[in-house]
DNA sequence: GAGCACTGC
């Protein structure tokens, strides 16, 4: 995502981009090719220019040119930029579509969208007939959505040819890497290389591997601080909140004791859970003569663009314990330097090992989506990087257990229930629970609960104010579990119309609560389309728990005589997470949302249920397994 | 009695 300085006129800026020189040959090639892989670093201008070039010379004029992005902010800001370059109002010729927001019209010919959004659209139109060109950008990130889209566009392309429809041009754009893999997958399609970034970055590696990367970061920061001009800011990539706050304290301490000749330093932490007001501090210029040092998680890699950064210090560490080579944050607006706190050898060796997400994640949603797309043999779907057969099988088994698919003549087919489940942007078991809810006359409540579970967390827990938090939360705590507790918080939130002061007093994250409202509206809309009754059970919370037991029976646990819990499907020992309202209680049976494998195997978000309910939900599954005892 | 990188529909 490149946003050039705004001082020069826009058409002059466009012509200064490295890609401009290559325009004639590029268009020549793209006109003839059905598939192309385009390699170019951030800064080449490929994402903003290629769609315009294609449009300007009339390639793909019969339909829409789609450009997918892994992130919402990128889709939105790129669309704004291109609309500005085309001197049109955003939403006319140039528009964007992301979840909760669709700024397109019948005039829209250049459409930026999240990859997940195009995938959703494909369920209604697997041939993607509205589109003549699909550009899959940031393909090197290998998000699940992009990976599934590879297969979807490839199939659509082939089918359209067979059916004599307008051809679909597919352009895969990547920063680097996996070129052979991309090319091979798309029938050995040609790889076109674009010249790099506008402003050079000098990259420095350490000579020796660093055992203490925090110490190395500290040394590097102060080395730069003593040598560089005070107006040149530093951005340091680190792994997490705790580490960032600790290093911030150390930096401030050391800076205090430096000689006056050194100039002062403003240290600013940046991570996602920081309140928005404090996040905005990174954009404020430091006082004259001071240097800004931003200590950030990888939130600054992609989601936030900070100007004035001249130096990047990359510790190379992320929580997933892999190298993160995305340190292209300097040099966006001017030349810059990047200090990598690892050796060039380490970089070369460890980089390609980044495993695509599709090989690491739970495939239940993906498989359900593929079936909804009408892919005939999902077990053998043409993935660019195939997930293990075990992962595919266990996903299909899970869907079978939920009644979303069934096996017929050795083939896995989608059931009517499964088809409905696929229309929700949710994990299959949540979709199933919503679909069951009218039977229990509690669809309103279940939709609210599922919406609450769809966002990060609506609870704000500052450790320093623990006692206050506990006191405030007591009012809402339900002995029936976390789902019902969340529901009562949500009901109270609605009663005060989302009042900000109420949120602050009750330690409720109002930003995430607003998101809950949006998710809830979307889920209701889908329910209406499926003719699902929206009904409330009022005070009869038992109905809600019955429904949750039915929908979530796969995640059930049973209290043992010794006071511990066993998960009913795997028989593995599990424990109630200390954050649960049921932590002190010992209910005989619970269903839970997820397992957290940390120091122990913790169940998170629990709901108290009756054994009978689980038995009713899946008699053949539980059979004689339960030690029927009432909670 | 825990442990909190980041996306997305």
XYZ file of C-alpha atoms (C1' of nucleotides) in Angstrom:
640
model
C 0.000 0.000 0.000
C 1.800 3.063 -1.227
C 0.563 6.540 -0.539
C 2.871 9.079 -2.187
C 3.362 12.564 -0.830
C 0.630 14.903 -1.856
C 2.677 17.989 -2.711
C 3.123 17.145 -6.419
C 0.119 17.082 -8.764
C -1.535 13.713 -8.954
C -0.871 12.953 -12.638
C 2.777 13.887 -12.199
C 2.976 11.531 -9.228
C 1.502 8.723 -11.297
C 4.162 9.212 -13.958
C 6.943 9.189 -11.376
C 6.086 5.699 -10.221
C 8.599 3.055 -11.318
C 5.849 1.082 -13.035
C 5.062 3.941 -15.458
C 8.136 3.256 -17.590
C 7.048 -0.333 -18.074
C 3.444 0.507 -18.949
C 3.479 -0.175 -22.726
C 5.173 -3.574 -22.552
C 3.182 -4.523 -19.486
C -0.135 -3.822 -21.165
C 0.996 -5.623 -24.282
C 1.637 -8.731 -22.261
C -1.403 -8.475 -20.025
C -3.678 -8.015 -23.020
C -2.646 -11.367 -24.409
C -2.371 -13.394 -21.240
C -5.145 -15.106 -19.329
C -2.897 -15.562 -16.335
C 0.035 -13.557 -15.145
C 2.132 -13.448 -12.022
C 3.320 -9.941 -11.236
C 6.245 -9.516 -8.912
C 7.000 -6.095 -7.515
C 7.981 -4.682 -4.178
C 5.883 -2.330 -2.133
C 6.368 1.020 -3.756
C 6.316 -0.107 -7.350
C 2.790 1.256 -7.638
C 1.412 -1.948 -9.071
C -1.722 -2.100 -6.960
C -2.947 1.398 -7.734
C -1.775 1.594 -11.347
C -2.440 -1.780 -12.986
C -6.228 -1.618 -12.530
C -6.251 1.899 -13.994
C -3.990 0.946 -16.905
C -6.248 -1.999 -17.753
C -9.336 0.166 -17.559
C -7.817 3.033 -19.550
C -6.930 0.838 -22.526
C -10.212 -1.020 -22.362
C -9.062 -4.398 -21.095
C -11.926 -6.059 -19.254
C -14.378 -3.279 -20.084
C -17.318 -5.698 -20.408
C -17.279 -6.265 -16.665
C -15.661 -5.280 -13.415
C -11.980 -5.349 -12.521
C -11.686 -6.720 -8.966
C -8.595 -6.255 -6.817
C -8.531 -8.283 -3.615
C -6.698 -7.348 -0.428
C -6.211 -9.355 2.766
C -7.154 -6.357 4.925
C -10.114 -3.984 5.079
C -8.105 -0.809 5.621
C -5.997 -1.568 2.560
C -9.050 -2.115 0.348
C -10.625 1.126 1.539
C -7.557 3.359 1.324
C -6.462 1.992 -2.063
C -9.928 2.616 -3.480
C -9.850 6.190 -2.133
C -6.454 6.761 -3.660
C -7.404 5.427 -7.088
C -10.684 7.368 -7.087
C -8.656 10.482 -6.342
C -6.267 9.706 -9.204
C -9.221 9.194 -11.546
C -10.747 12.403 -10.208
C -14.046 10.752 -9.468
C -16.172 10.385 -6.404
C -15.438 7.206 -4.474
C -18.213 4.686 -5.111
C -18.756 5.635 -8.757
C -16.161 4.373 -11.237
C -13.919 3.245 -8.405
C -15.372 1.627 -5.297
C -14.773 -0.879 -2.545
C -16.603 -3.693 -0.797
C -15.660 -4.920 2.667
C -17.770 -6.497 5.393
C -20.375 -4.023 6.711
C -19.504 -1.529 3.985
C -20.241 -1.499 0.279
C -19.286 1.663 -1.552
C -19.973 0.585 -5.122
C -22.668 1.347 -7.675
C -23.769 0.170 -11.111
C -21.055 2.472 -12.517
C -18.245 0.782 -10.612
C -15.646 -0.774 -12.907
C -12.646 -0.861 -10.578
C -13.538 -2.546 -7.330
C -11.231 -3.068 -4.366
C -12.406 -5.707 -1.931
C -11.216 -8.012 0.835
C -10.397 -11.531 -0.329
C -12.976 -12.864 2.114
C -15.634 -10.725 0.474
C -14.943 -12.070 -3.027
C -15.110 -15.561 -1.582
C -18.542 -14.798 -0.088
C -19.714 -13.458 -3.446
C -18.481 -16.627 -5.134
C -21.026 -18.673 -3.154
C -23.806 -16.873 -5.026
C -21.896 -16.810 -8.327
C -19.140 -19.435 -8.551
C -18.198 -18.347 -12.085
C -17.695 -14.750 -10.908
C -19.532 -13.585 -14.028
C -19.627 -9.924 -12.972
C -15.851 -9.806 -13.229
C -13.628 -9.821 -16.294
C -10.383 -9.405 -14.387
C -9.553 -10.609 -10.888
C -6.319 -9.336 -9.391
C -5.251 -11.224 -6.282
C -2.927 -8.808 -4.513
C -0.537 -9.510 -1.630
C -0.601 -13.154 -2.659
C 2.656 -13.802 -0.796
C 0.800 -13.389 2.487
C -1.015 -16.633 1.720
C -4.091 -15.950 3.827
C -6.675 -18.747 3.912
C -9.035 -16.633 1.847
C -6.477 -15.906 -0.867
C -5.456 -19.556 -0.985
C -9.058 -20.707 -1.450
C -9.579 -17.976 -4.050
C -6.674 -19.343 -6.105
C -8.685 -22.498 -6.620
C -11.986 -20.669 -7.100
C -10.726 -18.334 -9.841
C -8.879 -21.159 -11.546
C -12.069 -23.227 -11.659
C -14.166 -20.248 -12.766
C -11.699 -19.515 -15.538
C -11.827 -23.070 -16.856
C -15.620 -23.364 -16.591
C -16.178 -20.038 -18.360
C -14.042 -21.217 -21.231
C -15.971 -24.475 -21.435
C -19.287 -22.636 -21.383
C -18.155 -20.019 -23.920
C -18.632 -17.166 -21.483
C -16.544 -13.990 -21.418
C -13.026 -15.030 -20.379
C -11.725 -14.295 -16.895
C -8.264 -12.798 -16.628
C -6.424 -13.661 -13.410
C -3.454 -11.623 -12.239
C -1.600 -12.713 -9.116
C 0.467 -9.984 -7.489
C 3.147 -10.755 -4.982
C 5.968 -8.912 -3.272
C 8.390 -11.796 -3.605
C 8.786 -15.517 -3.085
C 6.874 -18.588 -4.152
C 7.036 -17.410 -7.756
C 7.502 -20.906 -9.115
C 4.652 -22.195 -7.010
C 2.286 -19.501 -8.314
C 3.374 -19.933 -11.903
C 3.163 -23.714 -11.776
C -0.295 -23.604 -10.243
C -1.664 -21.295 -12.916
C -0.639 -23.494 -15.829
C 2.946 -22.251 -15.969
C 1.810 -18.682 -16.441
C 4.480 -16.074 -17.210
C 6.087 -14.117 -14.395
C 6.476 -10.382 -14.955
C 8.932 -8.469 -12.802
C 8.475 -4.845 -11.834
C 11.132 -2.435 -10.704
C 11.312 -1.930 -6.956
C 10.466 0.831 -4.589
C 10.730 4.545 -5.192
C 13.053 5.261 -2.347
C 15.941 2.969 -1.543
C 16.258 1.263 1.798
C 19.623 0.287 3.166
C 19.345 -3.039 4.958
C 21.802 -3.996 7.700
C 22.039 -7.458 9.206
C 23.881 -8.373 12.396
C 27.149 -10.204 11.904
C 26.431 -12.738 14.652
C 23.135 -14.345 15.690
C 21.674 -12.475 18.683
C 20.713 -14.496 21.733
C 19.144 -11.538 23.535
C 17.231 -9.641 20.887
C 15.800 -7.176 23.429
C 19.288 -6.153 24.472
C 20.272 -5.952 20.800
C 17.262 -3.733 20.094
C 18.171 -1.442 22.985
C 21.764 -1.058 21.804
C 20.659 -0.399 18.229
C 18.109 2.226 19.263
C 20.667 4.225 21.211
C 23.320 3.826 18.575
C 20.973 5.397 16.040
C 19.892 7.979 18.587
C 23.461 9.170 19.097
C 24.322 9.317 15.409
C 21.219 10.366 13.510
C 19.563 13.754 13.089
C 16.923 14.339 15.785
C 14.127 14.716 13.238
C 14.613 11.141 12.050
C 12.273 8.764 13.827
C 12.761 5.109 14.695
C 10.236 2.284 14.464
C 11.032 -0.927 16.375
C 9.156 -4.167 15.752
C 8.638 -6.367 18.794
C 6.393 -9.247 19.809
C 3.996 -8.143 22.523
C 2.558 -5.651 24.946
C 4.558 -6.710 27.981
C 7.870 -6.611 26.150
C 7.044 -3.260 24.598
C 6.144 -1.618 27.908
C 9.285 -2.992 29.555
C 11.585 -1.720 26.810
C 9.766 1.636 26.808
C 10.578 2.070 30.507
C 14.225 1.128 29.960
C 14.576 3.509 27.007
C 13.065 6.419 28.943
C 15.391 5.698 31.888
C 18.492 5.612 29.754
C 17.450 8.656 27.706
C 17.143 10.675 30.930
C 20.783 10.087 31.772
C 22.280 10.894 28.384
C 24.330 14.072 27.876
C 22.382 17.126 26.642
C 24.232 17.024 23.343
C 22.272 13.912 22.505
C 18.831 15.449 22.165
C 15.767 14.059 23.865
C 13.708 11.033 22.992
C 9.951 10.451 23.011
C 9.150 6.756 23.444
C 5.717 5.683 22.221
C 4.292 2.159 22.589
C 1.883 0.838 19.950
C -0.209 -2.335 20.133
C -3.768 -3.301 19.313
C -5.210 -3.404 22.833
C -4.071 0.137 23.594
C -7.022 2.580 23.806
C -7.502 4.456 20.491
C -6.509 7.817 21.998
C -3.115 6.452 22.953
C -2.692 4.752 19.583
C -3.106 8.138 17.912
C -0.008 9.429 19.725
C 2.211 7.747 17.118
C 1.000 10.266 14.530
C 1.853 13.351 16.570
C 5.231 14.805 15.640
C 7.775 14.856 18.440
C 8.648 18.300 19.864
C 11.375 20.077 17.909
C 14.785 18.592 18.630
C 13.270 15.360 19.949
C 13.307 11.985 18.308
C 10.254 9.760 18.186
C 10.908 6.103 18.990
C 7.905 3.887 18.338
C 7.902 0.424 19.886
C 5.274 -1.579 18.049
C 3.831 -5.021 17.503
C 3.284 -5.981 13.897
C 0.149 -3.820 13.923
C 2.411 -1.176 12.329
C 3.414 -3.566 9.576
C 0.198 -3.338 7.702
C -2.555 -1.539 9.531
C -0.964 1.755 10.409
C 1.177 3.959 8.190
C 3.370 6.362 10.104
C 5.184 9.125 8.295
C 8.658 10.401 9.147
C 10.128 6.984 9.915
C 13.727 6.891 8.818
C 14.965 3.857 10.719
C 13.357 0.482 11.246
C 14.707 -1.956 13.814
C 13.384 -5.445 13.194
C 13.885 -7.976 15.969
C 12.701 -10.664 13.584
C 10.528 -12.151 16.259
C 6.765 -12.559 16.309
C 4.604 -14.544 18.711
C 4.180 -17.336 16.194
C 7.902 -17.970 16.532
C 8.735 -17.365 12.922
C 10.777 -14.704 11.237
C 8.868 -11.705 9.982
C 10.633 -10.174 7.029
C 8.049 -7.471 6.389
C 10.204 -4.624 7.536
C 9.531 -2.409 4.551
C 8.211 0.397 6.690
C 10.927 2.909 6.059
C 11.368 4.165 2.526
C 7.701 4.665 1.817
C 8.025 8.384 1.632
C 11.767 8.841 1.625
C 14.880 6.711 1.713
C 15.607 4.932 4.972
C 17.508 2.254 6.831
C 16.457 -1.054 8.270
C 18.427 -2.796 10.996
C 17.642 -6.480 11.147
C 18.721 -7.977 14.446
C 19.548 -11.306 12.909
C 22.079 -12.467 10.358
C 21.546 -12.515 6.621
C 22.030 -16.252 6.811
C 19.230 -16.618 9.357
C 16.983 -14.520 7.147
C 17.677 -16.601 4.051
C 17.280 -19.887 5.857
C 14.213 -19.265 7.917
C 12.096 -17.209 5.570
C 10.724 -19.828 3.179
C 9.643 -21.955 6.114
C 6.634 -19.750 6.717
C 3.831 -22.267 6.385
C 0.699 -21.010 4.616
C -2.225 -20.518 6.964
C -4.301 -23.114 5.105
C -1.913 -25.764 6.411
C -2.170 -24.575 9.980
C -5.824 -23.751 10.540
C -9.054 -25.561 11.255
C -10.585 -26.376 7.887
C -14.238 -26.848 8.874
C -15.360 -23.431 7.555
C -13.223 -23.747 4.434
C -14.600 -27.166 3.526
C -18.166 -26.006 4.135
C -17.585 -23.000 1.907
C -16.076 -25.091 -0.876
C -19.106 -27.366 -0.837
C -21.433 -24.361 -0.904
C -19.506 -23.190 -3.982
C -20.539 -26.415 -5.695
C -17.029 -27.862 -5.896
C -17.694 -31.522 -6.745
C -14.854 -33.325 -4.964
C -13.830 -31.216 -1.966
C -11.622 -33.921 -0.499
C -9.337 -33.459 -3.495
C -9.694 -29.716 -4.047
C -6.889 -28.207 -6.111
C -5.121 -26.268 -3.348
C -1.864 -24.579 -4.268
C -0.428 -25.934 -1.016
C -2.416 -28.947 0.059
C -3.415 -29.279 3.710
C -2.763 -32.719 5.209
C -5.375 -35.411 4.414
C -5.881 -35.810 8.177
C -6.819 -32.146 8.550
C -9.249 -32.399 5.629
C -10.815 -35.597 7.000
C -11.249 -34.270 10.516
C -12.902 -31.120 9.129
C -15.328 -33.234 7.110
C -16.024 -35.454 10.133
C -16.775 -32.374 12.198
C -19.217 -31.165 9.521
C -20.810 -34.604 9.413
C -21.306 -34.522 13.169
C -23.055 -31.162 12.810
C -25.274 -32.531 10.061
C -23.875 -30.157 7.452
C -22.627 -32.905 5.165
C -23.281 -36.585 4.573
C -21.492 -39.334 2.726
C -23.267 -40.739 -0.333
C -21.615 -43.388 -2.506
C -18.223 -42.483 -1.098
C -18.739 -38.802 -1.942
C -19.211 -36.043 0.600
C -22.314 -33.995 -0.161
C -23.809 -30.894 1.389
C -27.125 -31.257 3.241
C -29.910 -28.674 3.180
C -28.841 -27.697 6.693
C -25.233 -27.364 5.565
C -26.237 -25.070 2.736
C -27.985 -22.783 5.199
C -25.030 -22.943 7.571
C -22.698 -21.774 4.806
C -24.643 -18.557 4.370
C -23.466 -17.314 7.767
C -20.034 -15.679 8.157
C -19.459 -17.846 11.216
C -17.801 -21.002 12.395
C -20.081 -23.899 11.429
C -21.119 -24.770 14.987
C -22.242 -21.187 15.649
C -24.208 -21.160 12.405
C -25.820 -24.427 13.419
C -26.753 -23.060 16.844
C -28.479 -20.079 15.230
C -30.374 -22.357 12.852
C -31.590 -24.425 15.809
C -32.628 -21.432 17.864
C -36.192 -20.896 16.533
C -37.048 -24.413 17.766
C -36.221 -23.187 21.244
C -37.956 -19.825 20.705
C -34.745 -17.947 21.434
C -33.270 -16.829 18.110
C -32.957 -13.219 19.336
C -30.889 -14.316 22.332
C -28.735 -16.794 20.414
C -27.979 -14.273 17.668
C -26.878 -11.780 20.333
C -24.695 -14.376 22.042
C -23.059 -15.507 18.804
C -22.419 -11.858 17.875
C -20.796 -11.290 21.271
C -18.564 -14.300 20.697
C -17.636 -13.104 17.189
C -15.666 -10.087 18.369
C -12.383 -10.052 20.237
C -13.846 -9.431 23.661
C -16.326 -6.931 24.984
C -14.833 -7.082 28.465
C -12.121 -4.640 29.436
C -9.817 -6.015 32.129
C -7.092 -3.598 33.247
C -5.074 -5.683 35.755
C -4.348 -2.677 37.962
C -8.065 -2.168 38.661
C -8.971 -5.796 39.280
C -11.144 -5.220 42.334
C -13.163 -2.493 40.639
C -13.654 -4.745 37.615
C -14.905 -7.606 39.766
C -17.300 -5.347 41.657
C -18.722 -3.869 38.459
C -19.112 -7.221 36.751
C -20.899 -8.815 39.709
C -24.194 -7.165 38.686
C -24.237 -9.150 35.446
C -22.750 -12.448 36.541
C -25.005 -15.426 35.886
C -24.634 -18.763 37.653
C -25.634 -20.308 34.326
C -22.279 -19.431 32.781
C -20.391 -17.021 30.565
C -22.834 -16.935 27.655
C -25.658 -15.820 29.883
C -23.393 -13.333 31.646
C -22.402 -11.788 28.301
C -26.048 -11.664 27.312
C -27.013 -9.767 30.435
C -24.181 -7.285 29.852
C -25.410 -6.811 26.287
C -28.998 -6.290 27.446
C -27.840 -3.663 29.939
C -25.707 -2.005 27.244
C -28.728 -1.740 24.968
C -30.889 -0.407 27.769
C -28.593 2.605 28.140
C -28.271 2.875 24.333
C -24.571 2.168 24.443
C -23.820 5.156 26.677
C -20.032 5.699 26.788
C -19.949 6.570 30.487
C -21.862 3.423 31.301
C -19.280 1.442 29.330
C -16.406 3.052 31.201
C -18.007 2.499 34.618
C -18.741 -1.127 33.811
C -15.437 -1.955 32.118
C -17.079 -2.700 28.803
C -15.150 -2.110 25.561
C -17.509 0.187 23.668
C -15.633 -0.117 20.375
C -16.097 -3.881 20.322
C -19.679 -3.530 21.540
C -20.453 -1.396 18.477
C -18.974 -4.148 16.368
C -21.285 -6.640 18.093
C -24.231 -4.536 16.970
C -23.044 -4.638 13.365
C -22.510 -8.395 13.440
C -25.938 -8.844 15.009
C -27.596 -6.784 12.278
C -25.844 -8.830 9.591
C -26.819 -12.159 11.172
C -30.447 -11.031 11.486
C -30.493 -10.061 7.839
C -29.270 -13.524 6.858
C -31.898 -15.104 9.123
C -34.605 -13.099 7.364
C -33.384 -14.260 3.967
C -33.568 -17.846 5.221
C -37.087 -17.269 6.592
C -35.898 -17.945 10.104
C -38.197 -16.692 12.831
C -36.768 -14.003 15.086
C -38.226 -14.724 18.487
C -37.255 -13.953 22.051
C -37.637 -16.290 25.015
C -37.657 -13.358 27.430
C -36.638 -14.469 30.911
C -36.613 -18.161 30.034
C -32.848 -18.531 29.911
C -33.173 -22.305 30.160
C -34.289 -22.357 26.515
C -31.122 -20.559 25.474
C -28.970 -23.069 27.327
C -30.853 -25.987 25.788
C -30.202 -24.491 22.389
C -26.498 -23.960 23.134
C -26.249 -27.543 24.409
C -27.785 -28.768 21.174
C -25.611 -26.637 18.890
C -22.349 -27.031 20.778
C -22.591 -30.640 21.941
C -19.265 -31.406 20.237
C -17.640 -29.228 22.899
C -19.045 -30.805 26.041
C -17.273 -31.731 29.261
C -18.259 -33.801 32.261
C -17.310 -33.437 35.909
C -15.466 -36.479 37.257
C -15.739 -37.868 40.797
C -12.283 -36.465 41.596
C -13.434 -32.945 40.726
C -11.663 -32.660 37.357
C -13.285 -32.471 33.929
C -13.039 -34.667 30.844
C -13.938 -33.533 27.340
C -16.643 -35.916 26.138
C -15.473 -36.368 22.562
C -11.728 -36.792 23.066
C -11.707 -37.830 26.743
C -8.832 -35.471 27.347
C -8.598 -33.758 30.742
C -9.744 -30.139 30.595
C -10.116 -27.384 33.192
C -12.307 -24.335 33.634
C -10.375 -21.184 32.704
C -9.976 -18.781 35.623
C -11.638 -16.027 33.598
C -14.924 -17.961 33.538
C -17.750 -17.016 35.864
C -18.049 -20.764 36.572
C -14.458 -20.984 37.775
C -15.441 -21.512 41.423
C -18.455 -23.661 40.567
C -18.469 -27.360 39.807
C -21.312 -27.960 37.341
C -21.771 -31.596 36.282
C -21.998 -30.796 32.576
C -20.904 -27.815 30.505
C -20.477 -26.890 26.862
C -17.648 -24.521 25.976
C -16.600 -22.384 23.036
C -12.958 -23.232 22.732
C -10.008 -24.975 24.253
C -6.953 -22.977 25.141
C -3.730 -24.989 25.272
C -1.454 -23.096 27.627
C -0.166 -24.289 30.958
C -3.123 -26.700 30.984
C -5.961 -27.377 28.593
C -8.503 -24.734 29.505
C -12.145 -24.478 28.445
C -13.094 -20.899 27.659
C -16.618 -19.438 27.700
C -18.732 -22.052 29.398
C -22.428 -22.714 29.636
C -24.008 -24.931 32.240
C -26.148 -27.676 30.659
C -28.107 -30.808 31.560
C -26.893 -34.227 30.546
C -30.339 -34.962 29.065
C -29.990 -32.060 26.674
C -26.706 -33.402 25.318
C -28.247 -36.839 24.990
C -31.199 -35.379 23.074
C -28.852 -33.427 20.813
C -26.794 -36.426 19.734
C -28.106 -39.720 21.129
C -25.873 -41.848 18.900
C -22.852 -39.757 19.853
C -23.257 -39.879 23.613
C -25.155 -43.187 23.920
C -24.158 -44.742 27.218
C -21.216 -42.432 27.741
C -22.793 -40.001 30.193
C -23.037 -40.694 33.890
C -26.458 -39.076 33.850
C -26.517 -36.758 36.824
C -28.373 -33.474 36.977
C -26.398 -30.281 37.279
C -5.979 -19.157 39.773
C -4.387 -16.946 33.646
C -1.505 -14.477 30.380
C -3.229 -11.490 26.681
C 1.010 -10.762 18.066
C -2.309 -9.767 13.802
C -6.036 -10.369 9.993
C -11.016 -11.788 7.806
C -16.500 -13.177 6.334
